[in-house]
mmCIF file of N, CA, C and O in Angstrom:
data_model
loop_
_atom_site.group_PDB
_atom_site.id
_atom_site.type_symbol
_atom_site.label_atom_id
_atom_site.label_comp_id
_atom_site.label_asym_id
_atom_site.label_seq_id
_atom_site.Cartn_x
_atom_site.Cartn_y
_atom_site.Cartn_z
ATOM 1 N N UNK P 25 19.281 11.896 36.729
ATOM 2 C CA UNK P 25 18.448 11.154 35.816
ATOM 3 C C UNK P 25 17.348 10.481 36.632
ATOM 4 O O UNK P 25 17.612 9.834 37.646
ATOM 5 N N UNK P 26 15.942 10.671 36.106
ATOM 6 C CA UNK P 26 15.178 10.016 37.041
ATOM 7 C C UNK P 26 13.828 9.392 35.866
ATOM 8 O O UNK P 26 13.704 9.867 34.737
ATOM 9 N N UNK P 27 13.047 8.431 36.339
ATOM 10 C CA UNK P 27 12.587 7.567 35.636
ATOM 11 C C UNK P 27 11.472 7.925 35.602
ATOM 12 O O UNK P 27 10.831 8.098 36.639
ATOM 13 N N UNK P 28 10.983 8.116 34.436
ATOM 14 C CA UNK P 28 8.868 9.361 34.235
ATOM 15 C C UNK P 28 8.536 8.379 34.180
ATOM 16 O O UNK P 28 7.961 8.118 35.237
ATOM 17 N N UNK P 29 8.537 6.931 33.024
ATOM 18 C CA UNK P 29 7.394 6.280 32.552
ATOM 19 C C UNK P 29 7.757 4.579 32.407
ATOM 20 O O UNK P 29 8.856 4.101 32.127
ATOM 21 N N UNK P 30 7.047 4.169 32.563
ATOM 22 C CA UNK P 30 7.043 2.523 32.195
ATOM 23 C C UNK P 30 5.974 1.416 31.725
ATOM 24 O O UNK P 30 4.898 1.530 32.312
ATOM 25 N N UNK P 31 6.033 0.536 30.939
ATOM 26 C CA UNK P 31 5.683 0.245 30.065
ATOM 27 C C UNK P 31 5.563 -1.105 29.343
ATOM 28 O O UNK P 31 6.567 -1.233 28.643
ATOM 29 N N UNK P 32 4.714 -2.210 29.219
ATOM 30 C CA UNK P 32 5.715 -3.332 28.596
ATOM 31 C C UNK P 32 4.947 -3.177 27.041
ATOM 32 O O UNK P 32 5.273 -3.797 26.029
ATOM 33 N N UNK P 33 3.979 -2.296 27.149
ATOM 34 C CA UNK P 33 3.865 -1.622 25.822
ATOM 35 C C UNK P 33 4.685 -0.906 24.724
ATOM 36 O O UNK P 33 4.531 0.308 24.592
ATOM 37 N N UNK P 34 5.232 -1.334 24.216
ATOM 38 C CA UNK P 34 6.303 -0.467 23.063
ATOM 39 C C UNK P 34 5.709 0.493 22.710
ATOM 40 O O UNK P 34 6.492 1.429 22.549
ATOM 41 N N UNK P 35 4.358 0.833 22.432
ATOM 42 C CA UNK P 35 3.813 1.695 21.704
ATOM 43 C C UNK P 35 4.025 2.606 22.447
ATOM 44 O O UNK P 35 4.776 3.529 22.130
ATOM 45 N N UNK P 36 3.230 2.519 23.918
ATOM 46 C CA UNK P 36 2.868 3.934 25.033
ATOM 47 C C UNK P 36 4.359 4.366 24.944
ATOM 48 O O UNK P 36 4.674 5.555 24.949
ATOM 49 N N UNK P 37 5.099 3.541 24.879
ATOM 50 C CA UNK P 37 6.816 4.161 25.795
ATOM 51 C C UNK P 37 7.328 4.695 24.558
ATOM 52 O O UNK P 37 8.369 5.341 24.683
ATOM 53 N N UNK P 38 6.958 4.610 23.643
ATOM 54 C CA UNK P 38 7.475 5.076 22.069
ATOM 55 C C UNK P 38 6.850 6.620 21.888
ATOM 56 O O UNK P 38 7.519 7.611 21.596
ATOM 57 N N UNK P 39 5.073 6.576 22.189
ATOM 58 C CA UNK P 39 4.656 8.137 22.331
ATOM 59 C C UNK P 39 4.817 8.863 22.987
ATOM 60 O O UNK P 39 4.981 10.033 22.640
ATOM 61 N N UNK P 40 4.841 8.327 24.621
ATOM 62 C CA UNK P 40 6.016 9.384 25.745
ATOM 63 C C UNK P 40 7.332 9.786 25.086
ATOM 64 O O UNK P 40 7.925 10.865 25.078
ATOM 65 N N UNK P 41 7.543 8.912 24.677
ATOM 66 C CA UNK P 41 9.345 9.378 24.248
ATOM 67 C C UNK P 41 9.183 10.552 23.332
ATOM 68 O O UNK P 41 9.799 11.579 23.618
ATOM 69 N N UNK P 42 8.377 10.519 22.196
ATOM 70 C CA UNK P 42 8.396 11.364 21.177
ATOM 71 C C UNK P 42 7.506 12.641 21.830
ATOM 72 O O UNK P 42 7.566 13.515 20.965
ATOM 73 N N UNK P 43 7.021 12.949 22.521
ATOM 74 C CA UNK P 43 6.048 13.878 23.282
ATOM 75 C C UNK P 43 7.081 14.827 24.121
ATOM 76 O O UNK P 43 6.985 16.033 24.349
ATOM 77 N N UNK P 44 8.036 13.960 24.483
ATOM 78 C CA UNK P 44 9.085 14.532 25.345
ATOM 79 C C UNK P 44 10.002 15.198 24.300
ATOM 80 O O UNK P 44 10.121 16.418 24.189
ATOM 81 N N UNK P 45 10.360 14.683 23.877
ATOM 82 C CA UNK P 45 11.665 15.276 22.520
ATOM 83 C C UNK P 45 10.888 16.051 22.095
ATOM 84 O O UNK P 45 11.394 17.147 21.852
ATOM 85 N N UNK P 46 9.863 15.966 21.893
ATOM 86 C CA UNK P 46 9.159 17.449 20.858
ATOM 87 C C UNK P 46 9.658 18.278 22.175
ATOM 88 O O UNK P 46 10.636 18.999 21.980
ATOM 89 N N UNK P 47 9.317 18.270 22.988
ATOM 90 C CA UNK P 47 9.184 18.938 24.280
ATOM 91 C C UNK P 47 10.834 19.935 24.188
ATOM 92 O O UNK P 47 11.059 21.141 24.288
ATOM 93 N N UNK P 48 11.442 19.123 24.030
ATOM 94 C CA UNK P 48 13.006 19.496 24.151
ATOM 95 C C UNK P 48 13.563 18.409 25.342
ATOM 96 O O UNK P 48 14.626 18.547 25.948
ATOM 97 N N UNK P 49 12.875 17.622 25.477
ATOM 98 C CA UNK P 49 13.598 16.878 26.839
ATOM 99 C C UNK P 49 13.827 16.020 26.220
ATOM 100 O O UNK P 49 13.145 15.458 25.363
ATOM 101 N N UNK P 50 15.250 15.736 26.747
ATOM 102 C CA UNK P 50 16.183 14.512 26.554
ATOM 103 C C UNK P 50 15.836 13.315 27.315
ATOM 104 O O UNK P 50 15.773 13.695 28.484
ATOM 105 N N UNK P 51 15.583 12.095 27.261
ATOM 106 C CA UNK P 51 15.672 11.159 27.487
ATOM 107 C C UNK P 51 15.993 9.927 27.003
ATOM 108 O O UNK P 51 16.242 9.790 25.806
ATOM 109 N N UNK P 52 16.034 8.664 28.052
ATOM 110 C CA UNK P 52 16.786 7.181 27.731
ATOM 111 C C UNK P 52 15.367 6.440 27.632
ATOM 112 O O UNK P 52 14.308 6.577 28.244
ATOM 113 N N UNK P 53 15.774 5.644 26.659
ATOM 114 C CA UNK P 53 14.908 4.196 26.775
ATOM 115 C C UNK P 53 15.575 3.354 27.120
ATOM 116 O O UNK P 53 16.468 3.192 26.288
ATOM 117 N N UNK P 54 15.674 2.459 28.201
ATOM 118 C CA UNK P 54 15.763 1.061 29.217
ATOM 119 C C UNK P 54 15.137 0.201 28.902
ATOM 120 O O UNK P 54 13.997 0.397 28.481
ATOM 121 N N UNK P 55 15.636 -0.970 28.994
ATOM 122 C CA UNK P 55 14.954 -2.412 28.884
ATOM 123 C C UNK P 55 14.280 -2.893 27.566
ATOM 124 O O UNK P 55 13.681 -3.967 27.515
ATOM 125 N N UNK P 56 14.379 -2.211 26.701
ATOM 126 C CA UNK P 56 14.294 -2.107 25.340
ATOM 127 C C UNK P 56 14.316 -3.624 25.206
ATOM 128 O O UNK P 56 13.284 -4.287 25.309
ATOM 129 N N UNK P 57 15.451 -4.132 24.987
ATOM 130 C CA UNK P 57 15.989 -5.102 24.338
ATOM 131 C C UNK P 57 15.402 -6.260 25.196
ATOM 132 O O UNK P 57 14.677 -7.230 24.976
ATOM 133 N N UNK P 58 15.969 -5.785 26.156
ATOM 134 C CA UNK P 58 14.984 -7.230 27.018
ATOM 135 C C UNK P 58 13.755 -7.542 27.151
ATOM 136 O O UNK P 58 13.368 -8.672 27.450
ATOM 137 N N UNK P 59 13.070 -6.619 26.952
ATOM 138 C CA UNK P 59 11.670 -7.268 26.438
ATOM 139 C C UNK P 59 10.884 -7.563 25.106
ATOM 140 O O UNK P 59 9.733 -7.940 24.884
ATOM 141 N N UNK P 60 11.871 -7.270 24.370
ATOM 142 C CA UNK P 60 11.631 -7.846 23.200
ATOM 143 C C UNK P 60 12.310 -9.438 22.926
ATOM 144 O O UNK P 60 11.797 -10.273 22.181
ATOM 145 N N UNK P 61 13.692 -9.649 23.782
ATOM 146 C CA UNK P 61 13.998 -10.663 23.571
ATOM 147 C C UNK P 61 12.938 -11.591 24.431
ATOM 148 O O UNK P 61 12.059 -12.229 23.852
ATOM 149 N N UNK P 62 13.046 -11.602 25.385
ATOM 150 C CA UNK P 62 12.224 -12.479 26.324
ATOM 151 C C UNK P 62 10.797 -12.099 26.519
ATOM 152 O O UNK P 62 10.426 -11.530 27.545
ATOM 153 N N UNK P 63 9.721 -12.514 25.210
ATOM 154 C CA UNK P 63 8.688 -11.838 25.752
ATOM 155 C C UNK P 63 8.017 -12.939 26.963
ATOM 156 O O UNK P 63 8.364 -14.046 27.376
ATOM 157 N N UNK P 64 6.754 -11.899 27.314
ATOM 158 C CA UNK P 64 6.438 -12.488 28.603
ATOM 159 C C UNK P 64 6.692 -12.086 29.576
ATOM 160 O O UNK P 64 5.823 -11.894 30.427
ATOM 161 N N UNK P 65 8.748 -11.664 29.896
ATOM 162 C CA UNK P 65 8.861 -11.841 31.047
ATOM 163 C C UNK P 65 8.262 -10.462 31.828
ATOM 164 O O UNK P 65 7.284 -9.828 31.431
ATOM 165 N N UNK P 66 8.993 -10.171 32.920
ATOM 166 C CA UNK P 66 8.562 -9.112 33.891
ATOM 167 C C UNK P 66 9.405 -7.953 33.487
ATOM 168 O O UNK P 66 9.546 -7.113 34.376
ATOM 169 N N UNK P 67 10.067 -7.683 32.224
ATOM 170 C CA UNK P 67 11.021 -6.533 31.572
ATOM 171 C C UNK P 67 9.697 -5.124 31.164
ATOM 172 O O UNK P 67 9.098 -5.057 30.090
ATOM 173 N N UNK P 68 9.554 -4.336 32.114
ATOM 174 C CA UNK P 68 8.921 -3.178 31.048
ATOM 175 C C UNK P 68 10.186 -2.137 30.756
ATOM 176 O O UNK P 68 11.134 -1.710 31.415
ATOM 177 N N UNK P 69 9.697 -1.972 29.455
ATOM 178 C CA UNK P 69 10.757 -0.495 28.973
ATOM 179 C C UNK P 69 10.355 0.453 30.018
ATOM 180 O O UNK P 69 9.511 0.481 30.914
ATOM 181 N N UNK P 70 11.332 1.263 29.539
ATOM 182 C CA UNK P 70 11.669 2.331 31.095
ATOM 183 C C UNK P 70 12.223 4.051 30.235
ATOM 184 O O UNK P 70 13.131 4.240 29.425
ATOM 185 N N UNK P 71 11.598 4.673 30.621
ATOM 186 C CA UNK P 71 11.763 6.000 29.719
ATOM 187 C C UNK P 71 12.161 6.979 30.975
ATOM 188 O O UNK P 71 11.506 7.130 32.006
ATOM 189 N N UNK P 72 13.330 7.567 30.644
ATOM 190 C CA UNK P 72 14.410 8.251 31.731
ATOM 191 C C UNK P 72 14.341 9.778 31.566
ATOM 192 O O UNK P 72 14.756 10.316 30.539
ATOM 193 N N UNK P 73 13.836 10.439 32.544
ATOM 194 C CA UNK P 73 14.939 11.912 31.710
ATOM 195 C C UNK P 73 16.045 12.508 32.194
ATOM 196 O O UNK P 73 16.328 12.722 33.372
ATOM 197 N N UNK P 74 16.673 12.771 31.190
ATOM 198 C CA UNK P 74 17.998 12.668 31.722
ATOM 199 C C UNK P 74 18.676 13.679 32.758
ATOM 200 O O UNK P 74 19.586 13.440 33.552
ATOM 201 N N UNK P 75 17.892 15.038 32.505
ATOM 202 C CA UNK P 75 18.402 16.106 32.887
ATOM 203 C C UNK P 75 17.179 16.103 34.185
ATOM 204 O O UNK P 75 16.028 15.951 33.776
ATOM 205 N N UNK P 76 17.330 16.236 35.480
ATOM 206 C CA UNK P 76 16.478 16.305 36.268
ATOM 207 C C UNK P 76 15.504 17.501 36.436
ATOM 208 O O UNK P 76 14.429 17.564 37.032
ATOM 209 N N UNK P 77 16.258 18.510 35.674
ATOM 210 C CA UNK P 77 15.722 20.270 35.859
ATOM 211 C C UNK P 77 14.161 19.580 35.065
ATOM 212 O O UNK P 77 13.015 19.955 35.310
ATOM 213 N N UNK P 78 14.540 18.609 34.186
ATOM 214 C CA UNK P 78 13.146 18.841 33.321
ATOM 215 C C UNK P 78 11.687 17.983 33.493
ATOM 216 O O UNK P 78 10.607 17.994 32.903
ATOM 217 N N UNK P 79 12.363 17.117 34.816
ATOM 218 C CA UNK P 79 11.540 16.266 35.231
ATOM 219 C C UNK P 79 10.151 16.513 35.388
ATOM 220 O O UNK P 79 9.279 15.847 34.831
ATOM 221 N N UNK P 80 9.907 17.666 36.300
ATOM 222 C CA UNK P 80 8.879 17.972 36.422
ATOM 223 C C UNK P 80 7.675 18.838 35.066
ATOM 224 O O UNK P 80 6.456 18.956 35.192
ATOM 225 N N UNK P 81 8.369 19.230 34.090
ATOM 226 C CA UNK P 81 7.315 19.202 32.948
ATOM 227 C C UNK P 81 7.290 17.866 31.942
ATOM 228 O O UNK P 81 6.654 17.497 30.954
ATOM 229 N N UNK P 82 8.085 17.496 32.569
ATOM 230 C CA UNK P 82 8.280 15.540 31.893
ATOM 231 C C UNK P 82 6.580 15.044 32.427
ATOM 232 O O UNK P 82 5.512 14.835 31.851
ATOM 233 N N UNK P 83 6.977 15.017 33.557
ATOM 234 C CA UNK P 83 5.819 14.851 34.328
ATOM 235 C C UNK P 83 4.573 15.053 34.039
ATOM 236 O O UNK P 83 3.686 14.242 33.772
ATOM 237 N N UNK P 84 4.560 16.221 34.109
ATOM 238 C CA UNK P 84 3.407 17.303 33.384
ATOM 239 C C UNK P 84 2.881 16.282 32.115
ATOM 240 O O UNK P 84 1.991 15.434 32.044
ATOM 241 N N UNK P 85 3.643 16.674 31.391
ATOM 242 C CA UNK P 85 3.250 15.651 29.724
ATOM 243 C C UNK P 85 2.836 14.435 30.076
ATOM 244 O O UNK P 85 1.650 14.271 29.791
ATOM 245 N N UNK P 86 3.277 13.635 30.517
ATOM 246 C CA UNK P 86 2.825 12.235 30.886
ATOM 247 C C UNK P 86 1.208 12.372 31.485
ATOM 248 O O UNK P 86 0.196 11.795 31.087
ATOM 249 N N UNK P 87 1.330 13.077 32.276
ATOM 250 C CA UNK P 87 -0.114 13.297 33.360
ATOM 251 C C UNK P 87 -1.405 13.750 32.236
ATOM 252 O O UNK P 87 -2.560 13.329 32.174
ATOM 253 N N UNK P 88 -0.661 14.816 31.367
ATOM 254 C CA UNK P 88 -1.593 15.444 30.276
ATOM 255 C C UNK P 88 -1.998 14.019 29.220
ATOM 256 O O UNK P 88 -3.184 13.957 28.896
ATOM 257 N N UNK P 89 -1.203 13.070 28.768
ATOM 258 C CA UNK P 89 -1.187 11.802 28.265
ATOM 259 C C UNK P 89 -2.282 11.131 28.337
ATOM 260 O O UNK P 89 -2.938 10.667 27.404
ATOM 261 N N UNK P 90 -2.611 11.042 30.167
ATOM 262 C CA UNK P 90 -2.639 9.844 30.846
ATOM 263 C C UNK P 90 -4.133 10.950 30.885
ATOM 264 O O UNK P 90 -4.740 10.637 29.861
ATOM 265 N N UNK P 91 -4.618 11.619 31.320
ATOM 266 C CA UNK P 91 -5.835 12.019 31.766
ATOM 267 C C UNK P 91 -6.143 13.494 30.922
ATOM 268 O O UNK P 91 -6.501 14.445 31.617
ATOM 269 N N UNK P 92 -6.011 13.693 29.460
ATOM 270 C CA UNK P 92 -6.519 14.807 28.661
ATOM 271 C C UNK P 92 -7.527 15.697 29.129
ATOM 272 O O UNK P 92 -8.697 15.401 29.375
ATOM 273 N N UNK P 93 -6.918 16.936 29.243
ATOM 274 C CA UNK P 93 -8.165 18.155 29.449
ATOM 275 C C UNK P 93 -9.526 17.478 28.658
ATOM 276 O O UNK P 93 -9.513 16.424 28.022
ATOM 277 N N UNK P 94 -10.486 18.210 28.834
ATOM 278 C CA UNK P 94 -11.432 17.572 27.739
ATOM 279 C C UNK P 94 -11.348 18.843 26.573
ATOM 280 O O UNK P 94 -12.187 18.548 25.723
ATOM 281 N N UNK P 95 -10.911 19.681 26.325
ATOM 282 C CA UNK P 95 -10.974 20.356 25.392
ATOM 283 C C UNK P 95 -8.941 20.326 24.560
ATOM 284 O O UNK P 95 -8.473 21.036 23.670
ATOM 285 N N UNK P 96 -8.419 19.439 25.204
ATOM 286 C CA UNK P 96 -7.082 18.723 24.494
ATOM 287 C C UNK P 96 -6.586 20.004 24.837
ATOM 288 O O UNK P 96 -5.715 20.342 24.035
ATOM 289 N N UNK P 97 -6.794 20.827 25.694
ATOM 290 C CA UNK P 97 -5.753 22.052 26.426
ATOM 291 C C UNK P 97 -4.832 21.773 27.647
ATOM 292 O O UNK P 97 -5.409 21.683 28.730
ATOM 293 N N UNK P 98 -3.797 21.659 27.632
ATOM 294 C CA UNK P 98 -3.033 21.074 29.146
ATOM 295 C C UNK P 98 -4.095 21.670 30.186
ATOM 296 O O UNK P 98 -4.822 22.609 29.865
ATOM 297 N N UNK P 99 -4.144 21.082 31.430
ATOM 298 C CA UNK P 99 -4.239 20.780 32.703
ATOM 299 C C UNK P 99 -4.060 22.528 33.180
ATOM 300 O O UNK P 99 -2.908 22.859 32.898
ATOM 301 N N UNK P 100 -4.567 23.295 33.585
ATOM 302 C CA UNK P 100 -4.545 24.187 34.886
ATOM 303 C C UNK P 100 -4.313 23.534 36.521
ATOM 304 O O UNK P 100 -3.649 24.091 37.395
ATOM 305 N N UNK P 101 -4.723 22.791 36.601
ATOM 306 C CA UNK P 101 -4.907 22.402 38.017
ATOM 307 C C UNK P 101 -3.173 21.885 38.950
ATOM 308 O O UNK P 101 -2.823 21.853 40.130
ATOM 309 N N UNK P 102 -2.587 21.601 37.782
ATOM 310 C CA UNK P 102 -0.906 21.801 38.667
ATOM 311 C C UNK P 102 -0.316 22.678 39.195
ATOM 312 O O UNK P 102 -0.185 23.809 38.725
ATOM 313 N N UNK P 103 0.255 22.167 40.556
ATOM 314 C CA UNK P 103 0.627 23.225 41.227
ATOM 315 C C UNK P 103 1.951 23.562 40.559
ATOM 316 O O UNK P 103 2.632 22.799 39.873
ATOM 317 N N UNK P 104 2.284 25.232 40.969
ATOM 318 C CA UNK P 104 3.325 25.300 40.098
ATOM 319 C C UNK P 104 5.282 24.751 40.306
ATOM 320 O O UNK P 104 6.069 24.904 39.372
#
């Protein structure tokens, strides 16, 4: 299990999550609770995947997220 994304945004860690499951990848949400109870503090949610085989197109998605082709086509430029 290794940790793609973090967040003290609910929203971002809510659309990774669902980006991934479309995906077929399984993952955890972390710290959930604690940053909703205690806002403010230093708690960001934490989005896991569970199965490590899938990490690296976990990855992928996040990166595609975070910096969009400009024509909304995944990324060529990853190595494979």
């Amino acid at each position: 299990m290794k940790r793609i994304f973090s967040s003290s945004n609910s929203a971002e860690v809510g659309l990774i999550e669902s980006r991934l499951e479309a995906a077929g990848i399984q993952c955890e949400l972390r710290n959930e609770a604690l940053s909703q109870v205690i806002p403010g503090a230093a708690f960001a949610e934490e989005l896991w995947v569970l199965n490590d085989e899938d990490y690296r197109e976990a990855a992928a998605l996040v990166a595609d997220w975070r910096d969009p082709a400009p024509s909304g086509e995944p990324r060529d430029d990853r190595a494979p």
